[in-house]
XYZ file of C-alpha atoms in Angstrom:
385
model
C -110.232 -16.682 56.174
C -108.199 -16.707 52.939
C -105.475 -13.907 52.587
C -105.018 -15.135 48.966
C -108.578 -14.522 48.190
C -109.699 -12.227 51.024
C -113.182 -13.929 51.767
C -114.239 -15.518 54.670
C -114.724 -19.486 54.168
C -118.665 -19.098 54.779
C -119.330 -15.695 54.364
C -122.277 -14.659 51.516
C -119.057 -13.834 48.992
C -117.669 -17.233 49.956
C -121.030 -19.302 48.599
C -121.829 -17.160 45.880
C -117.937 -17.538 44.666
C -118.418 -21.562 45.253
C -121.950 -21.394 43.551
C -120.606 -20.265 40.490
C -117.940 -22.419 40.195
C -120.456 -25.496 40.410
C -122.485 -23.777 37.975
C -118.926 -23.313 36.024
C -118.025 -27.476 36.502
C -121.516 -28.509 35.121
C -121.135 -26.267 32.638
C -117.932 -27.842 31.427
C -119.018 -31.471 31.829
C -121.923 -30.439 29.832
C -120.121 -28.823 26.623
C -117.453 -31.799 26.803
C -120.404 -33.961 26.148
C -123.248 -32.190 24.437
C -123.785 -30.029 21.711
C -127.277 -28.944 22.863
C -125.247 -26.478 25.726
C -122.345 -24.885 23.433
C -124.361 -21.518 22.574
C -124.936 -21.034 26.621
C -120.967 -20.185 27.129
C -121.486 -16.921 26.266
C -124.905 -16.203 28.028
C -122.731 -17.674 31.477
C -119.538 -15.655 30.616
C -121.678 -12.240 30.948
C -123.618 -13.235 33.926
C -120.053 -14.142 35.489
C -118.879 -10.902 34.567
C -121.721 -9.139 36.449
C -121.489 -10.880 39.703
C -119.035 -8.074 41.058
C -115.991 -10.742 41.621
C -113.312 -9.468 43.764
C -110.647 -8.642 40.888
C -108.223 -11.371 41.975
C -111.437 -14.220 41.800
C -112.500 -12.626 38.838
C -108.999 -12.885 37.231
C -109.222 -17.156 38.703
C -112.922 -17.475 37.014
C -111.787 -15.744 33.929
C -108.950 -18.377 32.865
C -111.616 -21.177 34.199
C -113.725 -19.807 31.698
C -111.420 -19.509 28.907
C -110.620 -23.376 29.208
C -113.948 -23.878 29.134
C -113.635 -21.429 25.596
C -111.341 -23.762 24.796
C -113.429 -27.386 25.539
C -116.257 -25.026 23.345
C -114.066 -25.023 20.824
C -113.437 -28.915 20.338
C -116.721 -29.659 20.741
C -117.549 -27.354 17.190
C -114.657 -28.575 15.680
C -115.879 -32.597 16.892
C -119.115 -30.959 15.233
C -118.318 -28.887 12.744
C -120.307 -31.641 9.845
C -123.707 -32.033 12.127
C -123.893 -28.219 12.289
C -123.157 -27.587 8.573
C -125.910 -30.117 7.461
C -128.371 -29.311 10.161
C -127.771 -25.295 8.876
C -127.816 -26.464 5.327
C -131.442 -28.797 5.883
C -133.097 -25.045 6.003
C -136.307 -26.802 8.087
C -139.465 -25.328 8.208
C -141.416 -26.929 11.053
C -145.422 -27.973 11.666
C -147.780 -28.614 14.259
C -149.589 -27.170 16.108
C -149.420 -22.905 16.153
C -148.127 -21.164 18.765
C -148.478 -17.220 17.878
C -146.148 -14.943 18.139
C -146.029 -10.609 17.453
C -146.473 -9.912 13.816
C -145.007 -6.808 15.045
C -140.929 -6.367 16.208
C -140.823 -7.363 19.425
C -140.555 -4.388 22.015
C -141.086 -4.020 25.658
C -144.750 -4.141 25.695
C -145.528 -6.702 22.742
C -142.871 -10.288 24.464
C -144.549 -13.099 25.135
C -144.429 -14.180 28.541
C -143.370 -17.972 27.926
C -143.931 -19.313 31.378
C -147.721 -19.577 30.536
C -147.686 -20.884 26.516
C -148.762 -23.746 25.140
C -145.466 -24.779 22.959
C -142.051 -25.741 24.931
C -143.535 -25.577 28.305
C -146.413 -28.255 27.696
C -146.697 -29.492 24.209
C -142.667 -29.727 23.623
C -142.847 -31.496 26.642
C -145.984 -33.579 25.893
C -143.857 -34.788 22.345
C -146.546 -33.367 20.419
C -145.245 -31.212 17.772
C -146.003 -27.088 17.535
C -144.209 -24.056 15.932
C -144.103 -20.529 16.794
C -145.050 -18.932 14.154
C -146.257 -15.175 13.746
C -148.842 -16.714 10.701
C -152.057 -18.771 11.872
C -151.642 -22.623 11.140
C -154.139 -25.257 11.003
C -155.024 -25.566 14.841
C -153.798 -22.464 16.689
C -153.904 -22.933 20.309
C -153.610 -19.587 22.934
C -152.744 -19.090 26.434
C -152.943 -15.716 28.824
C -150.627 -13.630 27.805
C -151.356 -13.145 23.966
C -154.808 -11.826 25.128
C -153.988 -9.906 28.042
C -150.665 -8.670 26.749
C -150.505 -5.692 23.587
C -148.989 -9.314 21.715
C -152.021 -9.729 19.555
C -154.345 -7.415 17.313
C -157.925 -7.112 17.912
C -158.234 -8.787 14.178
C -155.566 -11.526 14.914
C -157.866 -12.724 17.703
C -160.590 -12.722 15.407
C -158.534 -14.763 12.812
C -158.122 -17.273 14.784
C -160.938 -17.247 16.463
C -162.489 -17.917 13.464
C -160.430 -21.116 12.831
C -159.542 -23.841 14.946
C -158.400 -22.839 18.601
C -157.219 -24.554 21.326
C -157.673 -21.886 24.822
C -156.298 -22.046 28.075
C -158.145 -21.549 31.118
C -156.933 -18.319 32.448
C -157.577 -16.693 28.313
C -161.180 -17.656 28.701
C -161.256 -15.035 31.118
C -159.307 -12.324 28.980
C -161.507 -13.064 26.076
C -164.338 -12.804 27.801
C -163.026 -9.270 29.585
C -162.790 -8.242 25.977
C -166.293 -9.418 24.791
C -165.683 -12.331 23.123
C -167.658 -15.013 24.676
C -170.328 -15.620 21.452
C -167.016 -16.494 19.559
C -166.011 -19.063 22.590
C -169.470 -20.234 23.636
C -170.117 -19.065 27.151
C -168.851 -16.799 29.706
C -165.847 -17.764 32.085
C -165.935 -16.906 35.625
C -163.390 -17.212 38.461
C -164.411 -21.311 40.231
C -166.479 -20.001 43.390
C -168.193 -23.214 44.016
C -167.238 -26.742 45.208
C -163.672 -27.228 44.386
C -162.749 -29.950 42.245
C -161.724 -33.228 43.131
C -160.618 -33.744 39.663
C -161.417 -34.013 35.914
C -162.995 -36.934 33.897
C -161.978 -37.610 30.932
C -163.503 -38.625 27.667
C -161.708 -42.109 28.029
C -162.287 -43.110 30.988
C -158.860 -40.641 33.028
C -158.634 -38.886 35.880
C -156.811 -35.465 36.474
C -156.825 -33.993 39.799
C -156.167 -31.470 42.048
C -156.575 -28.552 38.812
C -154.716 -25.487 39.131
C -156.834 -21.810 38.829
C -159.976 -23.938 37.781
C -162.666 -21.699 35.446
C -166.373 -21.360 36.335
C -167.525 -21.896 32.061
C -171.296 -20.444 32.486
C -174.209 -19.784 30.343
C -173.434 -22.515 27.606
C -174.392 -21.613 24.334
C -176.972 -23.464 22.381
C -174.307 -26.301 20.573
C -171.540 -26.336 23.174
C -170.692 -29.053 24.185
C -168.672 -30.647 27.659
C -165.737 -32.904 26.228
C -164.638 -33.268 29.848
C -166.308 -32.553 33.211
C -164.960 -31.249 36.750
C -166.033 -33.648 40.056
C -166.383 -33.005 43.676
C -165.492 -36.048 46.145
C -167.087 -34.223 49.853
C -164.253 -35.979 51.052
C -160.757 -37.050 50.009
C -161.272 -40.824 50.124
C -165.086 -40.854 49.091
C -165.977 -43.390 45.898
C -168.865 -40.853 44.518
C -168.538 -37.742 43.930
C -170.820 -35.122 41.472
C -169.888 -33.109 38.407
C -169.538 -29.507 39.459
C -168.816 -28.088 35.572
C -167.074 -28.513 32.178
C -163.502 -29.104 32.220
C -163.261 -28.899 28.279
C -166.276 -27.389 26.317
C -166.247 -27.942 21.934
C -168.079 -24.882 20.350
C -168.578 -24.216 16.595
C -169.068 -20.308 16.359
C -171.293 -18.345 13.678
C -167.822 -17.236 11.994
C -166.710 -20.535 11.314
C -164.297 -21.083 14.100
C -164.316 -24.162 15.814
C -163.040 -23.938 19.995
C -161.920 -25.645 22.871
C -161.505 -24.174 25.606
C -159.940 -25.739 28.271
C -161.402 -25.196 32.181
C -157.900 -25.867 33.907
C -155.093 -23.354 33.847
C -151.262 -23.714 33.447
C -149.786 -23.392 36.886
C -146.583 -21.465 37.754
C -144.306 -24.324 37.568
C -143.355 -27.828 35.603
C -145.428 -30.189 37.172
C -146.250 -33.203 35.021
C -147.541 -35.437 38.034
C -150.975 -37.200 38.028
C -151.653 -34.127 40.973
C -150.965 -31.206 37.762
C -151.763 -30.333 34.011
C -148.637 -31.817 32.500
C -149.306 -35.189 33.039
C -150.218 -38.839 30.726
C -154.046 -38.286 31.091
C -153.971 -34.660 29.951
C -151.957 -35.711 27.241
C -154.110 -38.659 26.049
C -156.523 -35.852 25.941
C -154.552 -33.776 23.915
C -153.987 -35.826 21.111
C -157.498 -37.010 21.218
C -159.258 -34.164 20.776
C -156.851 -32.765 18.051
C -157.323 -36.062 16.068
C -160.635 -34.498 15.775
C -159.441 -30.435 15.106
C -157.530 -32.540 12.496
C -160.546 -34.380 10.902
C -160.456 -37.850 12.270
C -155.728 -38.249 11.386
C -153.189 -36.252 12.942
C -151.007 -34.781 10.605
C -147.742 -35.311 12.500
C -145.767 -37.625 14.360
C -145.967 -37.747 17.867
C -144.420 -39.369 21.194
C -146.812 -41.724 22.705
C -144.896 -42.558 26.515
C -144.530 -40.337 29.426
C -140.913 -39.135 29.098
C -140.555 -35.351 28.929
C -139.529 -35.342 24.614
C -140.444 -32.170 22.119
C -140.872 -33.844 19.153
C -139.994 -31.461 16.515
C -141.446 -32.281 12.633
C -141.501 -30.408 9.177
C -139.829 -30.581 6.153
C -135.807 -29.605 4.303
C -135.911 -26.942 1.948
C -134.889 -29.670 -0.349
C -138.677 -31.130 0.375
C -137.298 -34.397 2.197
C -139.774 -34.882 5.863
C -137.580 -34.360 9.275
C -138.138 -35.268 12.639
C -136.003 -34.002 15.030
C -136.525 -35.411 18.933
C -135.015 -33.739 22.200
C -135.495 -35.684 25.629
C -135.067 -33.086 28.804
C -136.489 -35.865 30.953
C -133.013 -36.921 32.228
C -133.420 -40.843 31.173
C -131.857 -42.019 27.586
C -134.894 -43.724 26.008
C -133.411 -46.489 23.844
C -135.744 -48.053 20.742
C -137.103 -44.732 20.434
C -140.870 -44.819 20.197
C -142.633 -42.785 17.418
C -146.562 -42.471 15.681
C -146.093 -41.832 12.921
C -149.357 -40.375 10.919
C -148.376 -42.771 7.948
C -146.079 -46.048 8.019
C -142.447 -45.239 7.355
C -140.652 -46.761 4.719
C -137.448 -45.580 5.426
C -135.592 -43.182 8.450
C -132.559 -42.298 8.510
C -130.284 -40.349 11.328
C -127.900 -36.982 10.634
C -124.109 -38.279 12.743
C -121.972 -35.941 14.221
C -119.831 -36.345 11.130
C -122.741 -34.908 9.228
C -123.253 -38.077 7.331
C -126.949 -39.730 7.454
C -127.188 -42.967 8.724
C -130.216 -45.494 7.964
C -132.315 -46.662 11.096
C -133.631 -49.836 11.663
C -137.396 -50.026 13.312
C -140.171 -52.067 13.553
C -143.608 -50.962 13.801
C -145.799 -52.920 16.133
C -150.200 -54.310 15.582
C -150.283 -50.997 18.523
C -149.258 -48.129 15.847
C -145.759 -47.536 18.098
C -142.734 -47.470 15.560
C -140.110 -48.055 17.479
C -136.304 -46.978 15.770
C -133.524 -49.180 17.010
C -131.765 -46.050 17.648
C -131.270 -44.325 21.238
C -131.980 -40.555 21.970
C -129.936 -38.996 25.035
C -130.639 -36.594 27.292
C -130.526 -33.061 25.735
C -128.706 -34.921 22.129
C -131.017 -33.578 19.549
C -131.661 -36.092 16.922
C -132.837 -35.712 13.822
C -134.464 -37.825 11.396
C -135.044 -38.570 7.440
C -138.364 -39.804 7.258
C -138.985 -41.470 4.063
C -142.882 -41.401 4.126
């Protein structure tokens, strides 16, 4: 028992206090060296204030938070030039469109971000995307966009008349709403033999699929771009097809729709056994290249690290690329596949200046920038194409 704190060691209150202090210490270390965390301070302060600690304990935490606040201000001062330069860019980002509501956010139309194509899929595979209330050249929708009152029926029809990627659970929702003719099949909950893996067009295998959806009664002209296969036993060498994994369909409205019969899992699983993996990434890049007419209009991160890559332009017309590494490992000689060979690349430095970056492009088309992108340290580049 600590008389000073009035909290018994080993009690739930003691464990709560220790957990909060540990979170504070981790945050303090991040803030000292990582500008990506500077905006977390106010949220953490508010959260600690709501946790109901005893007065003396809260006063101690308040003092510690003030120390973090001082570190926060030091980070701002040290990176003031960088932050001003970022603000001055006025960037407009491009990529696969992830639709947002066109009306103001309310409790009824807020998006469940755990099941969307943006930050939890494309943004972790290094494929540029943009959240936007306006349709892009290619868009992608998940189940909540369809099931919740986020988009109007007119918005959905507009998306289905363009180039669109659809996740498995979303195809069920569209079928329920009567959009089977637009997607080229009827989606049903899976009831046959469990798919052992998905076989892709390049010979890859994606295993143990989450919440597979059965695509039935395919319309004329609908074609499978991958297939689910079932093994009678885990180590069996033979397998049999049990349904399409991706269906490609051009509907009567002229829209081209690519529907995935597998769904986003509720966890961020990047292993061979999940939706998010290197084979899926190759499949997505190939299908997107097809949708964009044979050539991607943006850069991509080609390897298996967890990277968010943004692609766009500054308000003065300069081509911009931003990279955020979330996979815990720094990436040296940062690899990129550009849509065309760059003539030059510069990186924004902490003082707000731009420094040229050397690079070399290999026979495989991968350009390696001779710079390191650190874990959770945003890197912003100007690309001269």
